[in-house]
């Protein structure tokens, strides 16, 4: 018998809007030393499945309607709370998605690490504080924290995202669990860090022979790490099998759709770049922010700056899609905002069709604002929740005098057609739409003023992979039809390759490399670019496994 | 350009239209609204419909419990309580309305500007609020009364001028989180002016807490008026207000309980109605609550 056997699990949510079958008849099993990946888009029930195992769901509205989950012969779904607490502290551990919020900011990481050891409900397993400390330091070392004895007394904010996730892994492993549940553990991390964390999880698993359930929305991520894969959609299992079968002998249509949606390969659309006419010229641009953090010990108290963008020069040709890639903190978003004059420029100039817009006053800028627009990353935050779609789309048109009371209705309807939304939706509010539809509204607002330049800041990062593919195609289509020039900012190299004519690689505020997309992919000149390219997870188990093996 | 923005308001006043549709479906809120409108109507018509004059004394009768002639009894001077409560409503409702409106206007604009502009402007504006907080309220009112003479509308204004401070704080906190939202940055990149952004994007999103705080402000303003009147700074007997009636009622609570019960009941009903209406408004103005 396997370590965990889930049979016919059903979880329903009784909400005001009716019954939601979040998990509907899901069965799987996982044994020691095995990794099971549960893959699905948002709302597929993958997280609910795992949360129900540890009794972490809010009840009500959630209710377990049926099924069993035998862990070592004991049914997790019916055991009492004392037993559940013992399972949670000693046998089953969980790693959460966002390392920024899953650690308590007011307690040192050491204190958080030893908590499960010194407050263990099982009295025979509690340890003294000093023994726990030694154990914690040993583990911190094992997960790759440098100088663990010193770092033991540091607070979470003193660690980077990747380091925090390592601490979370150490915390999960400290009681030697037999089952580890990882809920999208690398989704919030940069691609190079993601590769390191995946290798670390694999290494620790093999060493300790634990069972791992790995939840992810990204088939590429699980290709290397999983032995078996379950594909879930709308609460039901669509396909299940060993990893190679899922990837190489795909049966189910939904799985095929998921695999096809992963952006892969070169741009298919011909470049519309016009060689001789640069639209945007950025010269020696610097954007610094005051650093109000604590100065280093011994340093004189003086004004210090964070150099978000440090001496960057670039140009964007009319009609081109310029990709801008970089990891978090590379300054890529700030560069985009600086070009649009949304972030205060410290030094340097930005020219738009020969006019130096960085020298214009707020008021002088208004006619230029019409010509350059922005698409934001988070479609949940970029739309005013109290404005209907109609108001959101009408505002730029009326404000810039591009429509009058007679034509406005018609123009807004045309915009809806443009971004592929039904006209009947105009009276709705943003919360009534899905993430992909919201991003379409945001795109509609950006193209409303018939701009020449659009800066898209991670426009598809918050979206599911199938939706991402649709929105990317919409963007390409609009670029073509409206003759747009675009700066496409993203951390996802595959997406950038799929959409851009040229690519800029940025790191720590400076440009590392600029090149034609395919040339850059074929032969990256800088080590940093090579590192980035190598870290992209591919939906190919064989090559991914080879890479993980070499990394660990 | 401003003319064209007005057109958006016209075409898209749908937040308010939708709110009205939703509010009408909320039975409690409509009950509250009806009660408040009735109270307002009665206050308006009081000089014509009151059974007695507010200063008509009957010293022989003295304090008498409710009877057929005096439905709610009489006070120690034999004045009809129903009449006094009706006249008191004129003062109390006006003070609640004017003082709260003043507090709302100053508080929301001050807080929104301070929070939105930020930096030095914010620091200066908020320090001013701190100073006013620190200033003893009584001294401020006495000073106003001394300089401008006793005037009932000045009193309303003075109360409003004190109550806006907390409102400004609340709105500022809200605005500071809203300011960093992407939809505000999107409005910037559309080239909208700061004032338009504050008016169209910021203030509508602060309505929830503002409405809740407003429904809390109205009763506290009414009681403040009673306190000031009690000290001789507000209205003077034989004129009356609910707050004044209650504070006199408390003194004679043990012998003549009806002198406390009836004004107290009237104030409570008003506050209930206000709270139901306030809750209904808050839900109606939030598009995220379901339409049914």
XYZ file of C-alpha atoms in Angstrom, chain A residues 223-224 244 248 540-547:
12
model
C 8.508 17.936 -16.306
C 11.819 17.358 -14.584
C 6.614 10.498 -19.896
C 5.051 12.230 -24.965
C 10.286 17.936 -21.917
C 10.888 15.434 -19.096
C 14.070 13.912 -20.550
C 16.060 17.116 -20.884
C 14.663 18.503 -17.652
C 15.683 15.419 -15.684
C 19.146 15.558 -17.117
C 19.411 19.180 -16.053
